[in-house]
Amino acid sequence: MSTQTYLTGFSRIGEHRELKKALEQYWSGKISFPELEELSKKLRAKHWTEQSGQKIDYISSNDFSYYDTMLDTSIMINAIPERFRDLSQYEDIYFSMARGNASSTAMEMTKWFNTNYHYIVPELDKRTPFQANINKIRTEYREAKELGIQSKINLIGPITYTGLSKSLDTSDPFDYYESILETYVKVIQEISELDDSIILQIDEPILVKDPAPKLLDLIIQTYNTLASVSTKIKIIVMTYFEQASEAVPLLSQTPIWGIGLDFIHGKDNLQSLSSIGDKVLVAGIIDGRNIWISHYDEALKLIESIREQVPHNKLLLSTSCSLLHVPYSLRNEPQEAPIKQWLAFGVEKLKELVLLKAILENDNTSETKAALEENRNIHKNKLVSSLIHNDKVQQRVSKEGNRDREGNFHERIQLQRQQFNLPSLPTTTIGSFPQTKELRKIRRDYKKKLITKEVYESSLKQYIKECVEFQEEIDLDVLVHGEPERNDMVEYFGELLEGFHFTSNGWVQSYGSRCVKPPIIYGDISRPKAMTVEWISYAQSLTKRIMKGMLTGPVTIINWSFVRNDLSRELISQQIALALSDEVRDLQEAGIKIIQVDEAAFKEGYPLRKKNIKSYEDWAVKGFKLTVSTAHKETQIHTHMCYSAFNDIIETIEAMDADVITIETARSGNRLLKVFRDSQYKKEIGPGVYDIHSPRVPSVQEFEDQIRERLKVLPVDQMWVNPDCGLKTRAWEEVRSALTNMVRATKRIRSSGD
Ligand code: GLN
Ligand code: ZN
């Protein structure tokens, strides 16, 4: 066997988001479940033929999902929480687990490792009725086979599954591991009956985190057991997103067939190859997380160094992870997009794999040669392209990239307090007000040039005016303009900065039917002109109260974009930060006294391995500080972070040196807040007291209780009162009553004097 091509997994949502559309039609009752099944079957067939058409050697089944593959795994082992067990139809159980129903709340959802994909968190307890159910696997395997494809079957491994679960009645989900493993054995037994010989890809990405000894201990037992179930089954244990060095020597002692390693995001995996033994290696050599074309010469060099340690006939070339994390295909992007030649989405990555294989096989056809030559040229030209490189920006970064703000917190806060003269427990909001249908339509119409700039601006100004009047009416202390001009907090700035590209169809699944279209940072970043000053100044002109300026910080912009790979994140962050620091200066000159720099995605960008954390924190903090380096001592800098556990990062938060931080605490109570007290954090904090993810409007009494609860942890002169996050997804009626109640409750506490 010569070197072959392998695909970890493929898109599920579809080239034109067909699955999203079908799901939404099904949820709204427009199509039946059998119709949804039929549409999904067609979609799978299309995805398989896309791969077999390219002659990919190893193609997956069971990488499809109606909602999420962790949820599918819960169904596969029958880990159905009690509240859903009474439902009789499979589809009702499945979608209720994902989305809740009239009587039961949905299962929790959280981020899949360091990606922006979210999975449904399994719930385990003593009564979980574990049982094997391979219906989905069987159906998909047979469908592929009918199309002439002998698919490998993808499963999420038991160690990862359990490690990402929560136990409802013990402190550790691994208390249920024995039963889980037994169920996997049954699953594999049943799978072995499907065919004479089957390859199973078992994903264990949890093994790339700094592995807990407990997890490592499970490897040998688990894979000795699973690989011995049937001689008809060959198991590949797949890892991705980082190196799996500690796991490799253990896995190689078990009778599995192969190991999958990511050489793009886990460069150190090269060192683990010496302990891979006689296993087949699935080598992730094409980036499954980013959208840039491969550099063939570099990829070939990498493959060469792998081949020094792994025999040719034991090497399968693959993407670094499932292609679920990149958009479907470039063919839906306009031809004239200047950066198109540098991009490779899912389908294009398949072609790259096949081409690399051809080169390795010494395929000397003119086509292969031409492709290699073209790839070299593109990279050569890219190195000097004026689309990307801007000397001025680079020089500015080297000169000003380490600037810092004047004064220390103690000095600054005194000046600010004197100047603002705010009451104790100042009230504010996080930025956005409800994004109504009308507002979206105005933005859309303006983009399509259906309305003039004048009509657009006056409609938005009208909205801002209403927001300001409302906030004055309910007597909030620090006001916001409501963000009506922003569709998305990253997209808005990306569109106004140089160096960003927006795709027409670059959708990536975020959760369930939800997709996002991340911007692409391709070039040096600069700010042609002020981005927010006009809106904020207009809002300020309507009121004597303080109007907060509102910006998105560099870390969040980077974490929610596809980022160029020819420059370090540190430099990219410095470029964005310098552009934003000009905005801070301009806002300040326009008379804005408080400026908030949102870092909603600060925590989620943390690396999977401890050894990489320091360098992340260094550039992240540096980027934030550079952004606000133009702020005078009198200008108060706020930052906002969404739901995050701050325990491990409190020193980093401190180092960011924001005067005020607002965070999400309405659901978690004081749990997240205590660390601020315990670490003697002295700066001001706005712990959220209104859960903006719920349509519920808390009463004045509930708000009062929430605030008093927070005051058990925070001194009164350190605390602000605000909602958890922006209000853009809420309805006006809810926001009106909730904020009115929030202010009333605050006043009650102020006047009670305790
Ligand atoms: N200022 C933003 C808003 O209010 C913050 C959003 C966020 O934290 N995700 O919408
Ligand atoms: Zn938030």
Coordinates of C-alpha atoms in Angstrom, one line a residue, residues 210 606-618 648-649 652:
D210 CA -2.4 18.5 29.5
Y606 CA -7.0 30.2 25.8
P607 CA -4.6 27.5 24.5
L608 CA -5.3 23.8 25.3
R609 CA -1.8 23.3 26.7
K610 CA -0.4 25.1 29.8
K611 CA 2.9 25.6 28.1
N612 CA 1.3 28.0 25.6
I613 CA -0.8 30.0 28.1
K614 CA 1.8 32.5 29.0
S615 CA 2.5 33.6 25.5
Y616 CA -1.3 33.9 24.8
E617 CA -1.8 36.0 27.9
D618 CA 1.2 38.2 27.1
D648 CA -7.2 30.7 36.7
I649 CA -6.9 34.1 34.9
T652 CA -4.3 38.4 33.8

